[in-house]
mmCIF file of C-alpha atoms in Angstrom:
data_model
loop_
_atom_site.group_PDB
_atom_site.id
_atom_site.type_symbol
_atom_site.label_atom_id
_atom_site.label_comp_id
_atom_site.label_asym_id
_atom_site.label_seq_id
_atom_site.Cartn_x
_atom_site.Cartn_y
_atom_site.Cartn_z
ATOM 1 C CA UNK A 1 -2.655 17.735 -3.265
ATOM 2 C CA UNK A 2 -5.244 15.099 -4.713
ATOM 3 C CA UNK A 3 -2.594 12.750 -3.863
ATOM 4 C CA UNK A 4 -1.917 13.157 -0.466
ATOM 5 C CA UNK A 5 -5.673 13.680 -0.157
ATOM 6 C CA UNK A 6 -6.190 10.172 -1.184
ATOM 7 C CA UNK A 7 -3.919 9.165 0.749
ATOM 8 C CA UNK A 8 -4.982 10.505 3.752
ATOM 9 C CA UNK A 9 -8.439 8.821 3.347
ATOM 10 C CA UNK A 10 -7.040 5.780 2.961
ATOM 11 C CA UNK A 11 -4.582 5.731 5.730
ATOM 12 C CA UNK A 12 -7.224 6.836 7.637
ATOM 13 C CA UNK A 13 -9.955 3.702 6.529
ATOM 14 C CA UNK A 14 -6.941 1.678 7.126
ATOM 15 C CA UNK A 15 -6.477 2.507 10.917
ATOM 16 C CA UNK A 16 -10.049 1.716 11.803
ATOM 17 C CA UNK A 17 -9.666 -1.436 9.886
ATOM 18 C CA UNK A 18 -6.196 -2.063 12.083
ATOM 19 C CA UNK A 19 -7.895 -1.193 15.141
ATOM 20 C CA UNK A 20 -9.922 -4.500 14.489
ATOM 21 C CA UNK A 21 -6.937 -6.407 13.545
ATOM 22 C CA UNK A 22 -4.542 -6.403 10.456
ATOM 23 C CA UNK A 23 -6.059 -8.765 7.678
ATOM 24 C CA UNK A 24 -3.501 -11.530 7.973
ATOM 25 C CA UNK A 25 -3.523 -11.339 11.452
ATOM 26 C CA UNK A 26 -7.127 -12.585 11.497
ATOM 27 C CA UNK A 27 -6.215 -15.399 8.940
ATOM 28 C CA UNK A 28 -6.825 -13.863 5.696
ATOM 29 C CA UNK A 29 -4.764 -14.107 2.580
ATOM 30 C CA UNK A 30 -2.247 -11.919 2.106
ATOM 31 C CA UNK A 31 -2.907 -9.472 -0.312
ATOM 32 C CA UNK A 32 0.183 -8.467 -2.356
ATOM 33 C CA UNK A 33 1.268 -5.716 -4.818
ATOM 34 C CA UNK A 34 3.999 -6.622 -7.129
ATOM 35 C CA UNK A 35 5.575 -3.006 -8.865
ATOM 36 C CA UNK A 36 5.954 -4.977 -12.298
ATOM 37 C CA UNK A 37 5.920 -8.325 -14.247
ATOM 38 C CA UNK A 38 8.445 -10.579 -12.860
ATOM 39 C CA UNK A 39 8.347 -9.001 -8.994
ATOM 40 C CA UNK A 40 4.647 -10.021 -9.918
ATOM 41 C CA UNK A 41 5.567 -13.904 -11.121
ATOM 42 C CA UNK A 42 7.667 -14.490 -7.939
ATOM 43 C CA UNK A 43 5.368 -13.653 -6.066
ATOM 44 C CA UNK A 44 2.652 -15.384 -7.658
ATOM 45 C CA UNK A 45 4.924 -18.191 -7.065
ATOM 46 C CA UNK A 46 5.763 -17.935 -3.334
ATOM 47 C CA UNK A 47 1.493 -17.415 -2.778
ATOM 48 C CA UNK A 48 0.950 -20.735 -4.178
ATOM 49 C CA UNK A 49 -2.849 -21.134 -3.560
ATOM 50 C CA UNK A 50 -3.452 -18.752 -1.191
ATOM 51 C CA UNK A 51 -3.898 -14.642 -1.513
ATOM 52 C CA UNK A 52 -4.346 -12.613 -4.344
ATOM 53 C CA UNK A 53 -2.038 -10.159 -6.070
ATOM 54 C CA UNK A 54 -2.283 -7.051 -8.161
ATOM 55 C CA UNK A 55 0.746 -5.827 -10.432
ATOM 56 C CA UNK A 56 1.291 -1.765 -11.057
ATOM 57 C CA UNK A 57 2.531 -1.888 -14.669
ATOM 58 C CA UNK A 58 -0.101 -2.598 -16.846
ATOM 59 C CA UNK A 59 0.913 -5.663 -19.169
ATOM 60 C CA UNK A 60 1.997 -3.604 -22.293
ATOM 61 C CA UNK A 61 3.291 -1.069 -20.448
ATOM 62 C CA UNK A 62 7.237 -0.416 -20.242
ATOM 63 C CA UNK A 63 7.975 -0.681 -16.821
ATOM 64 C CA UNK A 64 10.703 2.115 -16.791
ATOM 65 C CA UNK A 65 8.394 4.382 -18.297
ATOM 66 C CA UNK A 66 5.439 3.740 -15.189
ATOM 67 C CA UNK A 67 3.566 6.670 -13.554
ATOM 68 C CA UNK A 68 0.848 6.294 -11.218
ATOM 69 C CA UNK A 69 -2.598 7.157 -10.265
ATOM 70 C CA UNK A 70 -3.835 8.282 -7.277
ATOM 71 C CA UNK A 71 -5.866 5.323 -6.365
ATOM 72 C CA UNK A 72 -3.184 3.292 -7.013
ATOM 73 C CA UNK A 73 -0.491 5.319 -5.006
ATOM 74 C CA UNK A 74 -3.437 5.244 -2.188
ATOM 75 C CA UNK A 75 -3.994 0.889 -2.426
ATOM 76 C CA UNK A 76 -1.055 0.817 -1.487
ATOM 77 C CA UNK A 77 -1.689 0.993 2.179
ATOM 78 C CA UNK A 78 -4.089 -1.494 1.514
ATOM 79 C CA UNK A 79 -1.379 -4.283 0.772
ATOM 80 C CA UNK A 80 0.098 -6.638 3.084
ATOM 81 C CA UNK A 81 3.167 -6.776 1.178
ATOM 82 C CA UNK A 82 4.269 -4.450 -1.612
ATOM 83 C CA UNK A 83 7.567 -6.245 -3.852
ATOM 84 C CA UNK A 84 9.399 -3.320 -5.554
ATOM 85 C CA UNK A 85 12.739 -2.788 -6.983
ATOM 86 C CA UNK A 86 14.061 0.394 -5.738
ATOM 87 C CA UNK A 87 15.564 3.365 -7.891
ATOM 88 C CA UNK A 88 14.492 0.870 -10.976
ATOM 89 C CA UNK A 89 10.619 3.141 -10.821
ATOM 90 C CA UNK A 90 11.353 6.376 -9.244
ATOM 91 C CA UNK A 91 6.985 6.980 -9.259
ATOM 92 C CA UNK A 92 6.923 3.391 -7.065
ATOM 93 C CA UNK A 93 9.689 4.202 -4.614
ATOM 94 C CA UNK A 94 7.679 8.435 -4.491
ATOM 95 C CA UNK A 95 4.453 6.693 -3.973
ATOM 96 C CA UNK A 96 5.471 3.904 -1.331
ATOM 97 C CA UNK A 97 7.595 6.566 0.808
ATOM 98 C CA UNK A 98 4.396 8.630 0.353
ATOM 99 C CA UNK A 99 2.396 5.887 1.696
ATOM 100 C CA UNK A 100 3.839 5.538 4.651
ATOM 101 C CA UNK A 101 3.961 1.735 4.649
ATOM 102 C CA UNK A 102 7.038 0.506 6.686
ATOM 103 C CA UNK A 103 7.662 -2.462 6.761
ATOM 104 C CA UNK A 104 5.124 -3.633 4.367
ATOM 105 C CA UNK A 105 7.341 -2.110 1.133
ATOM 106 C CA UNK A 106 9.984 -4.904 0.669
ATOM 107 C CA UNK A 107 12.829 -3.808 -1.886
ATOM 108 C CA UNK A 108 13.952 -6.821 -3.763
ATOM 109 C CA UNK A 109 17.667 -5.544 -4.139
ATOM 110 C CA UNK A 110 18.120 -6.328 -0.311
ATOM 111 C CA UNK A 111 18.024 -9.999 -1.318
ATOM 112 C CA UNK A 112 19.344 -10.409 -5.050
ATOM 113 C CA UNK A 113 22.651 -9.187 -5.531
ATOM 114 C CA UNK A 114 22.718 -6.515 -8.212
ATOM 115 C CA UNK A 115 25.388 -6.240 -10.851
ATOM 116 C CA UNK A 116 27.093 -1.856 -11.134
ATOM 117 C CA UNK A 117 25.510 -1.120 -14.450
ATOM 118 C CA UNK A 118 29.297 -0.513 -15.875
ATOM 119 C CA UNK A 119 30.139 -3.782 -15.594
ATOM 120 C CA UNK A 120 29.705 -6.721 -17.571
ATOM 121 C CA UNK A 121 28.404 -4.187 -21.011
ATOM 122 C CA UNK A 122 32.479 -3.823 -22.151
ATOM 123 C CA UNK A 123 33.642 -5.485 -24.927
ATOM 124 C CA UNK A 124 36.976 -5.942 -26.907
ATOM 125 C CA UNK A 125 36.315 -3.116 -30.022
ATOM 126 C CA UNK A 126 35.930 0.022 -27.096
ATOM 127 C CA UNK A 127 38.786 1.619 -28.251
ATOM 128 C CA UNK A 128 36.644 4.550 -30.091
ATOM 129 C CA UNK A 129 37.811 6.939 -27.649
ATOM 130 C CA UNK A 130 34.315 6.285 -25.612
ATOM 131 C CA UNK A 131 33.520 4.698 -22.310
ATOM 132 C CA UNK A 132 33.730 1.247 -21.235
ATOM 133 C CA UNK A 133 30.461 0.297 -22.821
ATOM 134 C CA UNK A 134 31.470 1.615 -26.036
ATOM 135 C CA UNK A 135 29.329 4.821 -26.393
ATOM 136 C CA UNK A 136 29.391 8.371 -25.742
ATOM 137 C CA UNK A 137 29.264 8.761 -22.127
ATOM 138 C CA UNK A 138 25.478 9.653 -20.737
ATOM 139 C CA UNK A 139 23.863 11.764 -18.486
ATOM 140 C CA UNK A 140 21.906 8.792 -15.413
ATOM 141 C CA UNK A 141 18.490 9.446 -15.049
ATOM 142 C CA UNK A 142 17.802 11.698 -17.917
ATOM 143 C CA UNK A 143 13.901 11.231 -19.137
ATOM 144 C CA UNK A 144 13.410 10.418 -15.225
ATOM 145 C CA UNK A 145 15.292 7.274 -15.416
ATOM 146 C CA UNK A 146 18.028 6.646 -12.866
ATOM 147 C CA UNK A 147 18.815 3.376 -11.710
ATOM 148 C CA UNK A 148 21.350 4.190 -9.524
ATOM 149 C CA UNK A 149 24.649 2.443 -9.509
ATOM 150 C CA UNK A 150 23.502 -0.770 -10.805
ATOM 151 C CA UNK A 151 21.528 -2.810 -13.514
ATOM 152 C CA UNK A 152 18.196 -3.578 -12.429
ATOM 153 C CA UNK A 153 17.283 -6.584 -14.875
ATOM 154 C CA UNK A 154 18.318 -9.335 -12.382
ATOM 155 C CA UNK A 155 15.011 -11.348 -13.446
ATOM 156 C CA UNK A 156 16.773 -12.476 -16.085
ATOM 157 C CA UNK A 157 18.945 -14.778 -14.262
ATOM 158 C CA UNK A 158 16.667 -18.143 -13.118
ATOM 159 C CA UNK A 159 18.982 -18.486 -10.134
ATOM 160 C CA UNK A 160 18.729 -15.079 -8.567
ATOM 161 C CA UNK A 161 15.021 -15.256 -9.184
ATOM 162 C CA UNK A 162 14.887 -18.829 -6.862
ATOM 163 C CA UNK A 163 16.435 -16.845 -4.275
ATOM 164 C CA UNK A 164 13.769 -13.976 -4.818
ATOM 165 C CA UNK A 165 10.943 -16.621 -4.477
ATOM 166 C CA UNK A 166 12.624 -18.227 -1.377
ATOM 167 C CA UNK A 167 12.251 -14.963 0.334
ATOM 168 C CA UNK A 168 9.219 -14.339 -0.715
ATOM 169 C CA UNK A 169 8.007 -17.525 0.767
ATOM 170 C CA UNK A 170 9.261 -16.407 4.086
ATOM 171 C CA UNK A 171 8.241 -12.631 3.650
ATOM 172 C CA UNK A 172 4.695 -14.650 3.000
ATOM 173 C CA UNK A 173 4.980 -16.796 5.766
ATOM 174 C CA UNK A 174 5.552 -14.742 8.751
ATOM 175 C CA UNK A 175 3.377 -12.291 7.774
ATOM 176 C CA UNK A 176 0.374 -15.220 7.744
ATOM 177 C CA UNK A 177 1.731 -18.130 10.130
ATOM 178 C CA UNK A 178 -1.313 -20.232 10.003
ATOM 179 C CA UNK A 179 -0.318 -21.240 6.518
ATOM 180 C CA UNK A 180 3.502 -21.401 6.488
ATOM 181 C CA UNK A 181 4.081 -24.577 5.335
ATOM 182 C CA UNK A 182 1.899 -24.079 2.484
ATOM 183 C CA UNK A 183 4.235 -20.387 1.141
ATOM 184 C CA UNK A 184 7.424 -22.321 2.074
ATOM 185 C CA UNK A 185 6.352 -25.557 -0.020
ATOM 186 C CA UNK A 186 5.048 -23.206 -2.790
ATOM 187 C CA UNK A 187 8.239 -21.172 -3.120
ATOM 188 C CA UNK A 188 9.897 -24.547 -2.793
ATOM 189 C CA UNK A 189 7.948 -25.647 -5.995
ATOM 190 C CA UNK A 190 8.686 -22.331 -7.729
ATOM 191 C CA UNK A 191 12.287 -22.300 -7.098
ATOM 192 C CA UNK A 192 12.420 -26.163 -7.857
ATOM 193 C CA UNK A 193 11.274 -24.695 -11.875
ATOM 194 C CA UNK A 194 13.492 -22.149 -11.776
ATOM 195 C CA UNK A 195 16.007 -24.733 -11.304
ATOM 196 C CA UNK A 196 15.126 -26.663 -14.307
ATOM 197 C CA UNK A 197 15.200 -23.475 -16.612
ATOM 198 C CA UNK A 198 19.086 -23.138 -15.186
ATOM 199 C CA UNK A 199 19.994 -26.082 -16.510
ATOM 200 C CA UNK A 200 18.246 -26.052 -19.705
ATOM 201 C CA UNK A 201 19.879 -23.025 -20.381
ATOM 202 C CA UNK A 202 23.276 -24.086 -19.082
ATOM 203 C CA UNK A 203 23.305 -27.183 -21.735
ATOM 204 C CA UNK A 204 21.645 -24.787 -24.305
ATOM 205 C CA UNK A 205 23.734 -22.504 -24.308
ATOM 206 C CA UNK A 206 27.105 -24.489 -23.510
ATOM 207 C CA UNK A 207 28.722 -25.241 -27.116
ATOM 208 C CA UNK A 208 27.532 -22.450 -29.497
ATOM 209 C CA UNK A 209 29.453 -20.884 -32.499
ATOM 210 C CA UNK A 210 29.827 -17.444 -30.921
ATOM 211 C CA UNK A 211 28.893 -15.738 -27.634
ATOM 212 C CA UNK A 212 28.435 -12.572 -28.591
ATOM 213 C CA UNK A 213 25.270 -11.233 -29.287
ATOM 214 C CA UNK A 214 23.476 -7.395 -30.195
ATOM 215 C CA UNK A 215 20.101 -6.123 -28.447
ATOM 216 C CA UNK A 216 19.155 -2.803 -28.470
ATOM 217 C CA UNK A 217 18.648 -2.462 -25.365
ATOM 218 C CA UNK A 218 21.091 -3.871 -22.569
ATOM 219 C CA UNK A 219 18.869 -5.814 -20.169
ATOM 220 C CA UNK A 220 20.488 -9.180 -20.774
ATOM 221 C CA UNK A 221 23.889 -8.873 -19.239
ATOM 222 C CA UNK A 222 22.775 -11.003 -15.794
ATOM 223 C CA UNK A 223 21.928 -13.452 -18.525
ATOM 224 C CA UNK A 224 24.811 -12.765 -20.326
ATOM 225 C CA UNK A 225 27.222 -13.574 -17.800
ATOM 226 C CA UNK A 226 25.536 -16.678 -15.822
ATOM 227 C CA UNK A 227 25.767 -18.619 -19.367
ATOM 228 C CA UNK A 228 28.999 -17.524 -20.454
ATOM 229 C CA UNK A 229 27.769 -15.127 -23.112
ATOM 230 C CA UNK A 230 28.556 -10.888 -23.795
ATOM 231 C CA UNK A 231 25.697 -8.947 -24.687
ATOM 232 C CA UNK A 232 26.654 -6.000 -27.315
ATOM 233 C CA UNK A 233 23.835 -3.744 -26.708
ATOM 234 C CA UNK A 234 23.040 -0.788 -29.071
ATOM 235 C CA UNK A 235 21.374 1.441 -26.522
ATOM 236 C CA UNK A 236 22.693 1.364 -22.420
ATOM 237 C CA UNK A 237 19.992 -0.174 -19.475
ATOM 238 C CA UNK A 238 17.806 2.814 -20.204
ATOM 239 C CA UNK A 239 15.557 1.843 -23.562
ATOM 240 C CA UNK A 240 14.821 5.243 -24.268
ATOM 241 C CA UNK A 241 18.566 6.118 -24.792
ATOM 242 C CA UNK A 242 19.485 7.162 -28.382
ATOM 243 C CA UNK A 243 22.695 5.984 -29.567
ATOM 244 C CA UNK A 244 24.971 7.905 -31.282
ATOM 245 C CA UNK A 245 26.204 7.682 -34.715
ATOM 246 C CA UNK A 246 29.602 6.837 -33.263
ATOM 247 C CA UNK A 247 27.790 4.111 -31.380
ATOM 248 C CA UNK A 248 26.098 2.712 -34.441
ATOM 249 C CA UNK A 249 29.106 2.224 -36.034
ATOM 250 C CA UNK A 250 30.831 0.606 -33.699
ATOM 251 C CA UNK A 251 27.868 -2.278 -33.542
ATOM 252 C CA UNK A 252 28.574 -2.429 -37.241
ATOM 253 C CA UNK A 253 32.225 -3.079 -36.119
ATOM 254 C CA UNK A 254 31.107 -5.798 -33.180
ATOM 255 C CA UNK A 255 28.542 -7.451 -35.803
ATOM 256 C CA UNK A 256 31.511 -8.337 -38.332
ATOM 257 C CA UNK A 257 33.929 -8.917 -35.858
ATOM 258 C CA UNK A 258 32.172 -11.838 -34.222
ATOM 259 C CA UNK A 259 30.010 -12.842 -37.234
ATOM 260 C CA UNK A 260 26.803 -11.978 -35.717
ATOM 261 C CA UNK A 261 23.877 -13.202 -37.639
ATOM 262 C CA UNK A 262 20.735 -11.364 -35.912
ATOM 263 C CA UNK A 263 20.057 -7.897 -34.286
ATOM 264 C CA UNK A 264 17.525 -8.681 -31.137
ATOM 265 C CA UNK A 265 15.328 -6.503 -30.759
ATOM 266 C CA UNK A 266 12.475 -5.962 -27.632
ATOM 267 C CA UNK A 267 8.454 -6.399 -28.000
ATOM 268 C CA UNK A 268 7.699 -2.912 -26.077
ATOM 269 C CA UNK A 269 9.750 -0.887 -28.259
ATOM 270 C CA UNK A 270 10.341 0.468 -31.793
ATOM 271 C CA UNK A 271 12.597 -2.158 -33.801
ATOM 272 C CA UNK A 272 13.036 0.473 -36.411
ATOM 273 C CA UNK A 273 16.591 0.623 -34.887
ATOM 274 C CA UNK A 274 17.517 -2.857 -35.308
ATOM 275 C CA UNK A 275 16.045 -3.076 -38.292
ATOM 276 C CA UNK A 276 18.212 -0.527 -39.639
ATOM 277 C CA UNK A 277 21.140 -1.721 -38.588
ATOM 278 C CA UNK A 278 20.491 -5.242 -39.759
ATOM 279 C CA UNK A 279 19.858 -3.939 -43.345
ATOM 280 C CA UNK A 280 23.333 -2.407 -43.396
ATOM 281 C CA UNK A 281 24.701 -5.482 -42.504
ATOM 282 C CA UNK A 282 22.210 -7.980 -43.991
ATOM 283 C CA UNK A 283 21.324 -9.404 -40.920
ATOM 284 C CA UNK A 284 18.211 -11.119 -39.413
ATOM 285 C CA UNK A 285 16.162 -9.396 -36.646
ATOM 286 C CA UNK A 286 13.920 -11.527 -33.887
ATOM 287 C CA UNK A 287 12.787 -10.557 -30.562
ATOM 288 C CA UNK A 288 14.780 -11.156 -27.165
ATOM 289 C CA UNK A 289 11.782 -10.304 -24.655
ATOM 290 C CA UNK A 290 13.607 -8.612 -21.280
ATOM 291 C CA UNK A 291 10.549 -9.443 -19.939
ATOM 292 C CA UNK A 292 9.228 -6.217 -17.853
ATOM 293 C CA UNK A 293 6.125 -6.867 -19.304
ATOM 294 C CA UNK A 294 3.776 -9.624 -20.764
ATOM 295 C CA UNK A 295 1.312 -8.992 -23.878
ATOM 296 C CA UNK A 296 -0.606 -10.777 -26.306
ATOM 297 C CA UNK A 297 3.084 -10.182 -28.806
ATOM 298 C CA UNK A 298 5.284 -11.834 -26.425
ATOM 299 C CA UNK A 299 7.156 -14.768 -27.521
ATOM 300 C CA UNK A 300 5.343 -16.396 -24.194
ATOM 301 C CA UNK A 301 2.426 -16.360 -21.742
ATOM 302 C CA UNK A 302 4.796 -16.105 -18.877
ATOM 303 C CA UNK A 303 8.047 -15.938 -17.293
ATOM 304 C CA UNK A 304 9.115 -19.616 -17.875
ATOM 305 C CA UNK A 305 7.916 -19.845 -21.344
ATOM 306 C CA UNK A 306 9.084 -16.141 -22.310
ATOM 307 C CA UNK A 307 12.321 -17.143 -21.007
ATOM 308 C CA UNK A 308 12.703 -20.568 -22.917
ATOM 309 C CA UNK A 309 11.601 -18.409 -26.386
ATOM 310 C CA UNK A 310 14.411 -16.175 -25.526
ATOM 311 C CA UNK A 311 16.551 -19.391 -25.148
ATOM 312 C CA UNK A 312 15.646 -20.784 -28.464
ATOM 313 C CA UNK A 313 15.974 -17.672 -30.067
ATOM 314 C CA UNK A 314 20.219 -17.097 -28.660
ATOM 315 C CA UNK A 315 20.377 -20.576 -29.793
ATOM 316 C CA UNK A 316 19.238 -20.166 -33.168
ATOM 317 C CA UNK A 317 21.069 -16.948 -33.418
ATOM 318 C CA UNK A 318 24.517 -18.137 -31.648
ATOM 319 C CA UNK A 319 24.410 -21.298 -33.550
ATOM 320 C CA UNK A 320 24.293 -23.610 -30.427
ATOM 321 C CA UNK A 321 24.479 -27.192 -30.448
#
């Protein structure tokens, strides 16, 4: 009830504010709401110099795991543009049909193409009478998590992420004409980086020792499969899932049968986990950052420079040339 309260003031605030005029209309910047870190550093991208944003998930914060406030379910209606993901945060898609806001709610997956979350996580050593990823088969959605049919962690492909910032750029630009050229140039500039990081991790990544590689957490497949690479991951898209014992010891199979070297683990969850498994095997450990979130123990300060530490560290791990 506190909810809906809220957001019936706010609607309400926000019709007399309409009837004068929607804020880009009268040549303000747009104000946009990003639902987490890399919706946030597209669109951060595609602004350029004009605007001002506000992100949902608090850096630090695992994205999967997000609920929200009141006031923030209610600013909502105060956006020009709000970037989400949908069925990736069930509280953002609740909140934004709760809001009421149309056309303003623009759901990424309507531009990126999204990989079904069964494909791309198989491997050769599945034959331990479990599913195609290897592990006992799992209930979607339990803890509140459901994705749907497919993997949400497109971010961490650099060329599905330029087309992300080219639409931003012309979500941006028709929704405050007087400065188009400046979103389309932006995103331009934005997708023009993006670029780069392609090919650095195309020659990176393009003679290595082995492609396989273990994370506890399987966020990396989009990455995986642009490069050339297979992700083994301990745990399925959901980072709260516990593997079984069956599934641990088929990673010890995967980890001799491809000489791994290192167990990746994330910087927003336990490593305990890969830690574990790595002292079984005598292994190394680092950090492979999925990057849903940016703190102060990221391997970056942002999504370029988060994604090049992730580079070095497959590298180092894969034994790349």
């Amino acid at each position: 009830m506190k909810i809906r309260a809220a957001l019936a003031a706010t609607a309400a605030a926000t019709l007399i504010l309409s009837a004068c005029g929607s804020p880009a209309s009268e040549g303000d910047s747009p104000r946009v709401t990003a639902a987490f870190y890399p919706l946030e550093w597209a669109s951060s991208e595609a602004l350029g110099d004009h605007g001002s944003i506000s992100t949902l998930t608090a850096p630090g914060s695992e994205a999967h795991d997000l609920e929200l406030s009141p006031q923030q379910i209610a600013s909502l209606t105060e956006a020009d543009l709000v970037v989400y993901l949908k069925d990736f945060q069930p509280a953002v898609d609740d909140a934004i049909e709760q809001a009421g806001i149309g056309d303003k709610a623009f759901d990424v997956s309507t531009v990126v193409d999204l990989e079904p979350a069964a494909e791309g996580h198989t491997h050769d050593h599945d034959d331990e009478g479990h599913d195609d990823e290897g592990h006992d088969h799992e209930e979607e959605g339990h803890d509140g998590h459901d994705h749907g049919d497919f993997d949400p962690h497109f971010w961490q492909d650099p060329q599905r992420m330029g087309k992300l910032v080219t639409a931003l750029g012309d979500k941006l630009a028709a929704a405050d004409p007087d400065n188009e050229s400046d979103y389309r140039a932006a995103a331009e500039q934005g997708v023009a980086e993006l670029t780069k990081l392609d090919e650095e991790f195309t020659t990176g990544l393009g003679q290595c020792e082995r492609t396989e590689f273990i994370t506890t957490h399987t966020a990396f497949n989009y990455l995986a499969e642009r490069y050339g690479l297979t992700e083994i991951g301990i745990s399925g898209i959901n980072p709260d899932d516990e593997p079984s014992p069956a599934r641990i010891a088929a990673i010890h199979d995967e980890a001799k049968a491809h000489d791994v070297t290192t167990i990746f683990f994330e910087t927003l969850t336990s490593d305990a986990l890969a830690k574990s498994i790595a002292g079984d095997l005598d292994l190394k450990t680092a950090v492979l950052d999925p990057l849903e979130g940016v703190t102060p123990n990221s391997p970056g300060q942002d999504y370029p420079s988060i994604m090049r530490a992730n580079l070095e560290a497959l590298r180092g791990a894969n034994g790349c040339a």
